[in-house]
Short mmCIF file of C-alpha atoms in Angstrom, two decimals:
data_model
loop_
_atom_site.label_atom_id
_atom_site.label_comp_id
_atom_site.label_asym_id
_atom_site.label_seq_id
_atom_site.Cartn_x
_atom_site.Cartn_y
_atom_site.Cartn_z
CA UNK B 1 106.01 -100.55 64.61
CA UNK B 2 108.81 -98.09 63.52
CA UNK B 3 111.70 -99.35 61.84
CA UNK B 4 114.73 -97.69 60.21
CA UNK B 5 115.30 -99.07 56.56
CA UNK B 6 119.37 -98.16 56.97
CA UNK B 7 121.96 -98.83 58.63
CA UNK B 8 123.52 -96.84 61.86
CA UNK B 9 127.03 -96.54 60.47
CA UNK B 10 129.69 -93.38 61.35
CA UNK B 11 126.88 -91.66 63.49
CA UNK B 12 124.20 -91.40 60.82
CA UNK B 13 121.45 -93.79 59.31
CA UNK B 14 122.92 -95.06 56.07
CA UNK B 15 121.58 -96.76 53.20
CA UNK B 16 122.29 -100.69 52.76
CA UNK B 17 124.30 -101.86 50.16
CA UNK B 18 121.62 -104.34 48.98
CA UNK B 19 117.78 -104.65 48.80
CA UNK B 20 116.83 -107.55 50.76
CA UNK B 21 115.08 -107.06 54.03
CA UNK B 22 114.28 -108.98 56.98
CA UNK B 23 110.25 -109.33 58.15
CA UNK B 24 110.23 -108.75 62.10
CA UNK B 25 107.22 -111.16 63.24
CA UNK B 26 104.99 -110.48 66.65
CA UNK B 27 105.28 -114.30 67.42
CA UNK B 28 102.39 -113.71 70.06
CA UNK B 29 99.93 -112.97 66.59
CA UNK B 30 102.21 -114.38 63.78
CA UNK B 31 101.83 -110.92 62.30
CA UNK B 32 104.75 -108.83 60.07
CA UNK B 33 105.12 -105.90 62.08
CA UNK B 34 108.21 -104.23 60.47
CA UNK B 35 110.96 -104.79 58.17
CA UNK B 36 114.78 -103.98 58.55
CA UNK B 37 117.33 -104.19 56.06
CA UNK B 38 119.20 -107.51 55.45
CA UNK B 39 122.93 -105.87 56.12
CA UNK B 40 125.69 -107.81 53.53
CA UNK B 41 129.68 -108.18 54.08
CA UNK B 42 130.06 -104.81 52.55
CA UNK B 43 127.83 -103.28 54.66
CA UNK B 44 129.99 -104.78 57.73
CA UNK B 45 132.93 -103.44 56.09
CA UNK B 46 131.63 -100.39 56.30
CA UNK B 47 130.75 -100.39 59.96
CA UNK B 48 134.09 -101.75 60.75
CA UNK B 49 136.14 -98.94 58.84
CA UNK B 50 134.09 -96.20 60.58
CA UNK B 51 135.00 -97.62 63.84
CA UNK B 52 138.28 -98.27 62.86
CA UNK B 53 138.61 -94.52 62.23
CA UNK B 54 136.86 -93.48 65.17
CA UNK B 55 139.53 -96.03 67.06
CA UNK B 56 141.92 -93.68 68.03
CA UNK B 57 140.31 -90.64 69.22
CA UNK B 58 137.54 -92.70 71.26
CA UNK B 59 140.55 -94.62 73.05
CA UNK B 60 142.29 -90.81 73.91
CA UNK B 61 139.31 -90.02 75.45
CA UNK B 62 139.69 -89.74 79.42
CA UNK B 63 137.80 -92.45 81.24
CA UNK B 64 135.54 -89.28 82.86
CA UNK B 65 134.39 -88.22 79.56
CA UNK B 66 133.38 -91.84 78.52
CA UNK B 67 131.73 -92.16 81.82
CA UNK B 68 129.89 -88.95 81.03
CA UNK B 69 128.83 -90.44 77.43
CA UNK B 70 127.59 -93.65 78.98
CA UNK B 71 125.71 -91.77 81.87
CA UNK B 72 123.99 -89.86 79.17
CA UNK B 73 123.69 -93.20 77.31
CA UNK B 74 121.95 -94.41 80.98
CA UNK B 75 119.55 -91.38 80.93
CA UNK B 76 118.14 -91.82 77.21
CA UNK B 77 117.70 -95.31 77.92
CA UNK B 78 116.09 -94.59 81.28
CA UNK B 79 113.65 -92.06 79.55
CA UNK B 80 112.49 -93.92 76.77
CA UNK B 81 111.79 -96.49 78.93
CA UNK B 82 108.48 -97.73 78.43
CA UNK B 83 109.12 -97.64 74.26
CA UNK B 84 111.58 -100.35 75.00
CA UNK B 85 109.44 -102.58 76.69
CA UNK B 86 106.63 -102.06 74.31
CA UNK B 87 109.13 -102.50 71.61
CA UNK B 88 110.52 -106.02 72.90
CA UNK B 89 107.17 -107.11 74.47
CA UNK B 90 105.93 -106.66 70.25
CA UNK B 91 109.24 -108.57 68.34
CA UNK B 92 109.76 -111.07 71.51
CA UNK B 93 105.84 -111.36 72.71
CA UNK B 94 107.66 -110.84 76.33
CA UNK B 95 104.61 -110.20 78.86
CA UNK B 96 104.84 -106.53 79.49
CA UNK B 97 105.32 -106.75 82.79
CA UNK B 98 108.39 -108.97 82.33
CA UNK B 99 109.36 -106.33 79.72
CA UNK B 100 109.18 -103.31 81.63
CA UNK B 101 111.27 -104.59 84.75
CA UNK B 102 113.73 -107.08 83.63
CA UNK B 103 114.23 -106.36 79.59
CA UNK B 104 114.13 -102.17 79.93
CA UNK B 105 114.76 -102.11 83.53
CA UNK B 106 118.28 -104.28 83.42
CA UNK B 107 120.29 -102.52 81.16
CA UNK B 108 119.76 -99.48 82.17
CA UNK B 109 121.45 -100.96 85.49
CA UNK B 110 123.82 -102.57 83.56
CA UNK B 111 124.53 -99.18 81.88
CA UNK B 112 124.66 -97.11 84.95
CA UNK B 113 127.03 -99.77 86.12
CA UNK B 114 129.70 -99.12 83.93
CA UNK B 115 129.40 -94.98 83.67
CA UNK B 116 130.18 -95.83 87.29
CA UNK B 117 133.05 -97.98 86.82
CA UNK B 118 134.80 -95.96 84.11
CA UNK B 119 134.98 -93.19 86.19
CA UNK B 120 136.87 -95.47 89.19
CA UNK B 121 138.50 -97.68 87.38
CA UNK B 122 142.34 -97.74 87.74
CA UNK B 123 143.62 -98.57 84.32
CA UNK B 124 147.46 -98.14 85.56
CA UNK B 125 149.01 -100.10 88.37
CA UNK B 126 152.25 -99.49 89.68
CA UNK B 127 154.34 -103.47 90.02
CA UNK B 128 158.00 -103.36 91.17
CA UNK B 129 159.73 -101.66 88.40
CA UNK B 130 157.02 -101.52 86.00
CA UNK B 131 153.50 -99.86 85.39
CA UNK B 132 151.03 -101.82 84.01
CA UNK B 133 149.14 -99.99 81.94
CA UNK B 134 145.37 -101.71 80.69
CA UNK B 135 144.59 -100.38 77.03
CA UNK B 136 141.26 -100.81 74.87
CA UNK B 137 141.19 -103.78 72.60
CA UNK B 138 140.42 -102.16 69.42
CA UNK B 139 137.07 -102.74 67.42
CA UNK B 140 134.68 -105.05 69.14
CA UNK B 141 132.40 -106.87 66.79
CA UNK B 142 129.26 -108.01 68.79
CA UNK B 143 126.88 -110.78 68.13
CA UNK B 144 123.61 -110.81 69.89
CA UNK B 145 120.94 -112.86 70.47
CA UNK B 146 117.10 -112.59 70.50
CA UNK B 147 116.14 -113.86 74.39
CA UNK B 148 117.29 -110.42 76.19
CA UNK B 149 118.10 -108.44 73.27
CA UNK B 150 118.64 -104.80 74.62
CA UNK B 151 120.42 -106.57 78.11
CA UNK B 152 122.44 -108.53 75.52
CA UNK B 153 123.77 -105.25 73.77
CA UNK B 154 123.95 -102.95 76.94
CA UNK B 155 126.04 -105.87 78.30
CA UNK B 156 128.85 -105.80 75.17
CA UNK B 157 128.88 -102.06 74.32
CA UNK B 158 128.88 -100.67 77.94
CA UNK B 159 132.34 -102.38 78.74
CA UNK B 160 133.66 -101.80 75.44
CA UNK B 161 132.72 -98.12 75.58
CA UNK B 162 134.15 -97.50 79.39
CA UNK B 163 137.17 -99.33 78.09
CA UNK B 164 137.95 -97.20 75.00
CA UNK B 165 136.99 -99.65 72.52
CA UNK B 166 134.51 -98.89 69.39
CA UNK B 167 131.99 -101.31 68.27
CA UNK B 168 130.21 -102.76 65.70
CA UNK B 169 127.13 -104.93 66.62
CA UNK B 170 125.14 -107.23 64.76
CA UNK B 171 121.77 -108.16 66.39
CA UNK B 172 119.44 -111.14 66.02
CA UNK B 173 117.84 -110.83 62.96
CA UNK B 174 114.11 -111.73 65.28
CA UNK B 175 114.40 -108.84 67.62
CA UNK B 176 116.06 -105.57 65.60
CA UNK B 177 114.31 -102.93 66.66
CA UNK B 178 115.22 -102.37 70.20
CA UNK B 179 118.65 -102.60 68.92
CA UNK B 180 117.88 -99.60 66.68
CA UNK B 181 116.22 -98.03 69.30
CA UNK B 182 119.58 -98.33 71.23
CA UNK B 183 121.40 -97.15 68.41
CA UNK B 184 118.72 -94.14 68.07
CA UNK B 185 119.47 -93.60 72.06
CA UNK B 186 123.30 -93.75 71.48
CA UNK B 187 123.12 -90.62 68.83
CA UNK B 188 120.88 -89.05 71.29
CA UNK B 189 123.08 -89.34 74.07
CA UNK B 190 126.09 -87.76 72.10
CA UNK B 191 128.42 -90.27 71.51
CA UNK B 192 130.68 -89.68 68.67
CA UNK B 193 130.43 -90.56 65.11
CA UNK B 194 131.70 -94.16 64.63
CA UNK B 195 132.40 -95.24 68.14
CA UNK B 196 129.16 -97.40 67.99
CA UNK B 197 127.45 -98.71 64.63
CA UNK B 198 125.12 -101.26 63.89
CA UNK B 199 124.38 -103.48 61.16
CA UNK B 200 121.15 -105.70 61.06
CA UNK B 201 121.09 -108.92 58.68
CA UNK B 202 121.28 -112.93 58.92
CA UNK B 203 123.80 -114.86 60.82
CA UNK B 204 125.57 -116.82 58.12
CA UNK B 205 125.64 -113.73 56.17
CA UNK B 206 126.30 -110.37 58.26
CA UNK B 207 127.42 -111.91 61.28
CA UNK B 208 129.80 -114.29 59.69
CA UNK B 209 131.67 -111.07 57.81
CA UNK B 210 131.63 -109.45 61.12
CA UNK B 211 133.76 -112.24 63.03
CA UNK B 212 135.67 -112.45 60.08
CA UNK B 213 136.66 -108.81 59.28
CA UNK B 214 140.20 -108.30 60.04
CA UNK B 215 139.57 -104.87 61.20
CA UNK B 216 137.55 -106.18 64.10
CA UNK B 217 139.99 -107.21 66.99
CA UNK B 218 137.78 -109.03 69.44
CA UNK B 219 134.28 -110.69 68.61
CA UNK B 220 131.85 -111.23 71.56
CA UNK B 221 129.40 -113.60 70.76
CA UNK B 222 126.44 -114.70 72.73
CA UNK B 223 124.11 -117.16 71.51
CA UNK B 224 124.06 -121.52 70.85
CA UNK B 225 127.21 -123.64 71.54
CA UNK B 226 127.18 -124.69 67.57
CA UNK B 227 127.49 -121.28 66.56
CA UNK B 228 130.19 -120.26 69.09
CA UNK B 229 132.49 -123.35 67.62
CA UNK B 230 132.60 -121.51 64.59
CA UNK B 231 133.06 -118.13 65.40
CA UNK B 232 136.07 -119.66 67.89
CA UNK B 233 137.53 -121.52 64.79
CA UNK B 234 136.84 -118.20 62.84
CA UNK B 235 138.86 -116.15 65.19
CA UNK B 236 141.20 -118.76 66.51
CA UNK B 237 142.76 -118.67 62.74
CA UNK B 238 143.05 -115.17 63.27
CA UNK B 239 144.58 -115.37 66.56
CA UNK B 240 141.70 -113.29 67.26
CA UNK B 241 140.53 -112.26 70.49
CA UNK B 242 137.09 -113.95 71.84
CA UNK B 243 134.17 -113.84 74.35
CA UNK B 244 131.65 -116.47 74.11
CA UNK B 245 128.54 -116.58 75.97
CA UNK B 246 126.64 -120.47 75.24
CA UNK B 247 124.71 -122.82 76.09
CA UNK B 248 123.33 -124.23 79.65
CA UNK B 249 121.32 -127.06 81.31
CA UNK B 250 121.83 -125.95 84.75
CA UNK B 251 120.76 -127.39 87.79
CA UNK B 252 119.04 -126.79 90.68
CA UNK B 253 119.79 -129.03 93.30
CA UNK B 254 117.20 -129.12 96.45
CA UNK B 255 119.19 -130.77 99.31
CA UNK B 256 116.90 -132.91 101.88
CA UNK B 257 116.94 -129.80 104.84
CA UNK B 258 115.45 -127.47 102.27
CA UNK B 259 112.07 -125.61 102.48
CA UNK B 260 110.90 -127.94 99.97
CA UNK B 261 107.91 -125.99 98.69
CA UNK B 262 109.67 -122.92 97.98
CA UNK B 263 112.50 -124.17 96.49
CA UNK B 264 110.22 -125.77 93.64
CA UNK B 265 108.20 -123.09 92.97
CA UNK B 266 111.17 -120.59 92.85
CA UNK B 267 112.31 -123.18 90.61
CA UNK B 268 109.77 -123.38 88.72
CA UNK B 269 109.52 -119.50 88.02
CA UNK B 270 112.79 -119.50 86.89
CA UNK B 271 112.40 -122.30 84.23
CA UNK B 272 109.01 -120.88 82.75
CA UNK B 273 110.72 -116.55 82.95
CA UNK B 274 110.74 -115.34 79.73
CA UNK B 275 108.71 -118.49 78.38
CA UNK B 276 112.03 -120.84 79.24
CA UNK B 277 114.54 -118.92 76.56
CA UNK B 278 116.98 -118.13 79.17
CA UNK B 279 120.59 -119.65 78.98
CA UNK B 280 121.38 -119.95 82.85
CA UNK B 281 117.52 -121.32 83.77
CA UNK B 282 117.63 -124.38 85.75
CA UNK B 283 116.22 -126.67 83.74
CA UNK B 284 117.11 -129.93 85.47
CA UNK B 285 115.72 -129.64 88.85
CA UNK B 286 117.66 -132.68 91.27
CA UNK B 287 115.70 -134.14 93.99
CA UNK B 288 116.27 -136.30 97.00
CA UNK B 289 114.12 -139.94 96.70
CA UNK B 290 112.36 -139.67 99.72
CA UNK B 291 110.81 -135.93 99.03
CA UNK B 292 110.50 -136.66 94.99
CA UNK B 293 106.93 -137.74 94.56
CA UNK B 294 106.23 -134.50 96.98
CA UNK B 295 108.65 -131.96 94.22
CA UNK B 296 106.87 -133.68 91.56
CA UNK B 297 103.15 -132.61 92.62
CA UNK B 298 104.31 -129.12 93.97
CA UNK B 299 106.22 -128.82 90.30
CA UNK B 300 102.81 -129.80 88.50
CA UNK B 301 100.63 -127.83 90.51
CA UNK B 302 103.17 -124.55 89.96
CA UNK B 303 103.48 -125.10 86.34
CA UNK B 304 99.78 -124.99 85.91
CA UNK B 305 99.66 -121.45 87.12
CA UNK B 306 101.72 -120.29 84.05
CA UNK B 307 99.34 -121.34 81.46
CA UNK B 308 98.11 -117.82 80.59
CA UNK B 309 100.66 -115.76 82.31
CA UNK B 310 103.65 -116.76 79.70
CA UNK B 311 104.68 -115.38 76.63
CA UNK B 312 105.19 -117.25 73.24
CA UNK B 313 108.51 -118.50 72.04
CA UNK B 314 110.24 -116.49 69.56
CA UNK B 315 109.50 -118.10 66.39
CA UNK B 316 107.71 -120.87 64.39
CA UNK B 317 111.10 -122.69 63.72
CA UNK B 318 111.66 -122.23 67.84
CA UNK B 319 108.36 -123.77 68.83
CA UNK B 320 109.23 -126.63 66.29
CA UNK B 321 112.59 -127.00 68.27
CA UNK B 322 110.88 -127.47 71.86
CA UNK B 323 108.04 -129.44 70.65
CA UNK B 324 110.59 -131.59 69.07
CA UNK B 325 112.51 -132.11 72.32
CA UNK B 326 108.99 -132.52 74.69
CA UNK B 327 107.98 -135.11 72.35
CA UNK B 328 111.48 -137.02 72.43
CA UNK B 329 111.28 -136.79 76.26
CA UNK B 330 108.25 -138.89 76.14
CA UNK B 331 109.67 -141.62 73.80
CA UNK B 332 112.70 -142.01 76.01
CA UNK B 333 110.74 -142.77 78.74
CA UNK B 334 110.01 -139.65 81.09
CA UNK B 335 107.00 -139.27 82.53
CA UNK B 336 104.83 -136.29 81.41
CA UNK B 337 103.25 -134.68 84.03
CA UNK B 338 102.26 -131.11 82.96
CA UNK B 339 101.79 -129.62 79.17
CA UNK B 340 103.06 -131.68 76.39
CA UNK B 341 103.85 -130.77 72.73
CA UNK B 342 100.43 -129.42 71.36
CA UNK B 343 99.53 -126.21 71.43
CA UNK B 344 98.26 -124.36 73.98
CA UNK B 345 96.53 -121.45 71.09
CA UNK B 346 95.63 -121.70 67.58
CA UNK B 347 97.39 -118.26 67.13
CA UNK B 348 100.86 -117.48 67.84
CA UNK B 349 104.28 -119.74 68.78
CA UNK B 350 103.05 -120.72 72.43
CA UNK B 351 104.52 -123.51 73.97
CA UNK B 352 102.19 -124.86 77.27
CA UNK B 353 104.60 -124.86 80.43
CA UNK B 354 105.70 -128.55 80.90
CA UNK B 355 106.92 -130.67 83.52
CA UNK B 356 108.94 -134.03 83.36
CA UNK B 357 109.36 -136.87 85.94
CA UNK B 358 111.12 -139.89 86.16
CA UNK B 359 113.76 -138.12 83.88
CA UNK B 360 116.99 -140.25 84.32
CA UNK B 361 120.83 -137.86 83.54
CA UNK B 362 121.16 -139.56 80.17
CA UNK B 363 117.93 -138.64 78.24
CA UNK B 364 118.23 -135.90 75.71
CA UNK B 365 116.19 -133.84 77.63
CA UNK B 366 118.27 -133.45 80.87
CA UNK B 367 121.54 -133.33 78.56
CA UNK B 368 120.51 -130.88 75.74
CA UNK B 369 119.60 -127.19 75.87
CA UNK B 370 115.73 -126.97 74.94
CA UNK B 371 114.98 -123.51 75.39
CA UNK B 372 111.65 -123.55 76.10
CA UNK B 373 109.32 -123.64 79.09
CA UNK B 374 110.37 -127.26 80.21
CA UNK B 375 111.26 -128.25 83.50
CA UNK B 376 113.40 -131.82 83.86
CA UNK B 377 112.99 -133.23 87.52
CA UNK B 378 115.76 -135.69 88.29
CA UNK B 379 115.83 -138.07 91.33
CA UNK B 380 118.97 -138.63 93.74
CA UNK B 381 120.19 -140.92 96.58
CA UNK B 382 122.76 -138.87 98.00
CA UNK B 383 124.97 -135.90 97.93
CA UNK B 384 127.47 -137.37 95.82
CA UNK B 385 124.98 -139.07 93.57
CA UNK B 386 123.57 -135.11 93.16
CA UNK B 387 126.76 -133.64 92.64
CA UNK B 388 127.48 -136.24 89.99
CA UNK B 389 124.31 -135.47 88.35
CA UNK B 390 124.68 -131.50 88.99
CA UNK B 391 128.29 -131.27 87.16
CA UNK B 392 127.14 -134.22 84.15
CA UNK B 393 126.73 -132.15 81.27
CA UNK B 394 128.85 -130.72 79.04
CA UNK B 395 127.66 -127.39 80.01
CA UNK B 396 128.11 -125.22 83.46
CA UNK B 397 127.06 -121.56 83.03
CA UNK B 398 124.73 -121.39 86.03
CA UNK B 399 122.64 -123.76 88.72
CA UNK B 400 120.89 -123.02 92.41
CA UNK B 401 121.18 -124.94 95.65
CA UNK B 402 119.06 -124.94 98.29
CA UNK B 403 119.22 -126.18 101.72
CA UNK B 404 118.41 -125.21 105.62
CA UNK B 405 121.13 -124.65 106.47
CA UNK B 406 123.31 -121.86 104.20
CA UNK B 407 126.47 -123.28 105.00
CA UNK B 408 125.73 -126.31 103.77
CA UNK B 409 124.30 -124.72 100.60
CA UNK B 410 127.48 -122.79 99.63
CA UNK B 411 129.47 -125.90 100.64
CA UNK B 412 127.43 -128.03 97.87
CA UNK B 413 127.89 -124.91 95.67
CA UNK B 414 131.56 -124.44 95.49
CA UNK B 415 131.84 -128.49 94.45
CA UNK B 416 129.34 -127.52 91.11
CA UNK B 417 131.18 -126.99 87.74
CA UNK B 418 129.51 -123.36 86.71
CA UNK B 419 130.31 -120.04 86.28
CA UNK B 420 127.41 -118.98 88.94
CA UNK B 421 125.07 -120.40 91.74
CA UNK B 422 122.12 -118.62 93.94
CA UNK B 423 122.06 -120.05 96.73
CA UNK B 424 118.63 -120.27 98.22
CA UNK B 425 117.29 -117.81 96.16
CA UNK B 426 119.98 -115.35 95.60
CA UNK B 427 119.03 -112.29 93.75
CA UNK B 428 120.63 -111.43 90.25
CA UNK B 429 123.44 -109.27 90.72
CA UNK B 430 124.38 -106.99 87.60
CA UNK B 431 127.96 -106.01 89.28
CA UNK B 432 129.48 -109.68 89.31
CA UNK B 433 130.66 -111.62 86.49
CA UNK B 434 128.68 -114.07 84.54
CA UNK B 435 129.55 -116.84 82.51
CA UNK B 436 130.55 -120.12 82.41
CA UNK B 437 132.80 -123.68 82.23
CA UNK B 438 133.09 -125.98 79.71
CA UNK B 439 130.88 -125.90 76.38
CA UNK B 440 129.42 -122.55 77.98
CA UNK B 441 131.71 -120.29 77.15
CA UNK B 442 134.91 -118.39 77.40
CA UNK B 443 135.49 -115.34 79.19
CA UNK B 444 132.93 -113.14 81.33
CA UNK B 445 129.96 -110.09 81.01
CA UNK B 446 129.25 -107.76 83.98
CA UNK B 447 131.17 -105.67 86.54
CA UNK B 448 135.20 -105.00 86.44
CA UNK B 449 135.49 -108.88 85.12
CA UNK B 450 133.17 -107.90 82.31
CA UNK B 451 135.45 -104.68 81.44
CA UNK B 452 138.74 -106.72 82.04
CA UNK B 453 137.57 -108.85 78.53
CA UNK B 454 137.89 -105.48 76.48
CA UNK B 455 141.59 -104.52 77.68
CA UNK B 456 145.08 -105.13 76.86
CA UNK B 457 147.54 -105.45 79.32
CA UNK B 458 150.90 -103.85 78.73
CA UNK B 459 153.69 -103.45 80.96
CA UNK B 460 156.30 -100.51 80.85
CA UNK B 461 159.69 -101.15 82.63
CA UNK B 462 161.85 -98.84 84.44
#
């Protein structure tokens, strides 16, 4: 697998400052398959001064012209296509399918979204006597994870391009080398020197000097709630701008009217898409008593299907994680119905798709994000008793609700503490804003509320 041994820094593939490197593993074989340099602080230093210089011009730039550069940016992306899914399905072990149409096939949408949008977007508004004028943050340092890792990008730089911003980014040190392919597709598609650079390296190392760089203005991080505390202290003692995308244990709440049987195995698809590493999966799937014993035997029968049809998890030390938390499940007392912790393969970090029952709201399993191919069912007596169950966690980035009748549905929804809710089945959306309450996060990706996190607002009096 190709890998570039620099960095992308001030439109050109740079030498690191030190020698270390960073083995990229194909978790489905447990085999090296590239290395990429492990970036330092002065490395990030770099990047930030070259978009620190490139600052000024990038923000002159008309909003056409940056809609041009991220149409071209749409086209590479859309060409080289199939190397990005072959790329992730190798450092992720996504199935390729999965690859091709959600981790190519989404940001290119997400990308095309926001050539779109720079080109309408009204970043003057005329209020009274004054004219509020919306002006790019600054430099964006970006902080990505390893579960989408292109969409995760795309979903940053694209607003912080159409905005006027420059960027550094710093991806997961699992999955580079789509984000080098990205960078590879950003030179391609003419964007100029500095406005986009990228650093590879470890989290407490690179990523840390990133969110604390006092050249970098706003730091959008996506990954655990742990981490996100500290990069929120970090900037906070900066007065620094953030975006933070976290943690979830959403639910998916199947009221009594509901076509039962789709319902769970909808939910179930979710939960077990991209082998469970998904932040907004619904994980805790809530149940009326009288139809429980029914959800539990559809869930079972469902989960079985994904035995060979999954990917592995990401890493050894990611396995250990959910194994860890399927094996505290049972000695709290849920019932195992499906899977379990041992492993499904002798080779590779595969996790067999498991089912709980009998999980009560205060086990560690139907509080804690697991991140893995495990499904939680939860009983209920009655719509309160679900909504109490539904909004119990610290978290709220995303859930489902199902019903007959789609009134009622939207009627439970609006009650739920998250950022987002698909109501019997509702399609992913790229155009409206994601992101969530409490220990989820602060602020929001996607459409116009996505761009709104990478502006100023100033207002000029007459």
């Amino acid at each position: 697998m190709k890998a570039h041994d620099g960095m992308y820094i001030d439109g050109a593939w740079r030498a690191p400052v030190g020698r270390d490197t960073i083995d990229v593993v194909n978790p489905a074989d447990e085999q090296v398959i590239a290395r990429v340099p492990a970036g330092t602080a002065a490395d990030v230093d770099a990047a930030v001064r070259a978009a620190r210089a490139a600052l000024p011009a990038w923000a002159a730039t008309a909003p056409a012209e940056r809609a041009a550069r991220l149409a071209a940016l749409r086209d590479v992306l859309a060409a080289r296509k199939d190397e990005i899914a072959e790329t992730v399905t190798a450092e992720l072990g996504s199935p390729p399918q999965f690859a091709q149409n959600v981790h190519a096939g989404v940001p290119i949408a997400v990308a095309g979204s926001y050539a779109d949008l720079a080109a309408t977007y009204s970043f003057e508004e005329k209020v009274g006597n004054s004219v509020v004028h919306l002006e790019p943050v600054g430099v964006v340092g970006a902080i990505t994870p390893w579960n989408y890792p292109l969409h995760q990008i795309v979903a940053k730089a694209a607003p912080a391009l159409a905005a006027g911003c420059t960027i550094v980014v710093k991806p997961a040190e699992d999955t580079p080398l789509v984000a080098q392919l990205f960078a590879e597709a950003v030179h391609e598609a003419g964007l100029p020197a500095g406005v986009l650079n990228l650093v590879t390296g470890l989290g407490p190392v690179a990523g840390q000097a990133l969110a604390e760089h006092p050249g970098v203005d706003l730091v959008s991080f996506t990954g655990s709630t742990a981490v996100g505390r500290l990069i929120g202290a970090t900037a906070g003692a900066a007065i620094k701008k953030v975006a933070l995308e976290l943690g979830g244990k959403s639910a998916n709440v199947i009221l009594p009217s509901a076509d039962l049987a789709r319902a769970v195995n909808v939910g179930v698809a979710n939960v077990m898409s991209n082998s469970g590493q998904t932040c907004s999966a619904w994980t805790r799937m809530l149940v009326h008593a009288e139809r429980y014993d029914e959800a539990v035997e559809l869930a079972a029968a469902a989960a079985a299907k994904y035995g060979d049809r999954i990917g592995p998890v990401v890493s050894a030390k990611q396995r250990a994680r959910v194994r860890g938390y399927i094996e505290k499940g049972v000695a709290e007392g849920a019932r195992l119905v499906t899977g379990g912790p041992e492993a499904p393969r002798e080779q590779g970090y595969f996790v067999a798709p498991t089912v709980f029952a009998d999980v009560t709201p205060e086990m560690t399993i139907a509080q804690e994000e697991i991140f893995g191919p495990v499904l939680s069912i939860l009983r209920y007596t009655d719509e309160e008793d679900a909504l109490r169950i539904a909004n119990g966690t610290v978290y709220g980035l995303a859930g489902a609700v199902w019903a007959g009748d789609e009134a009622e549905a939207v009627a439970f929804a609006r009650r739920m503490e998250t950022g987002q809710v698909d109501i019997n089945g509702g399609r992913f959306n790229p155009l409206a804003p994601f992101g969530g309450y409490k220990q989820s996060g602060v602020g929001r990706e996607l459409g116009t509320h996505g761009l709104s996190e990478y502006l100023h607002t100033k207002s000029l009096q007459f």
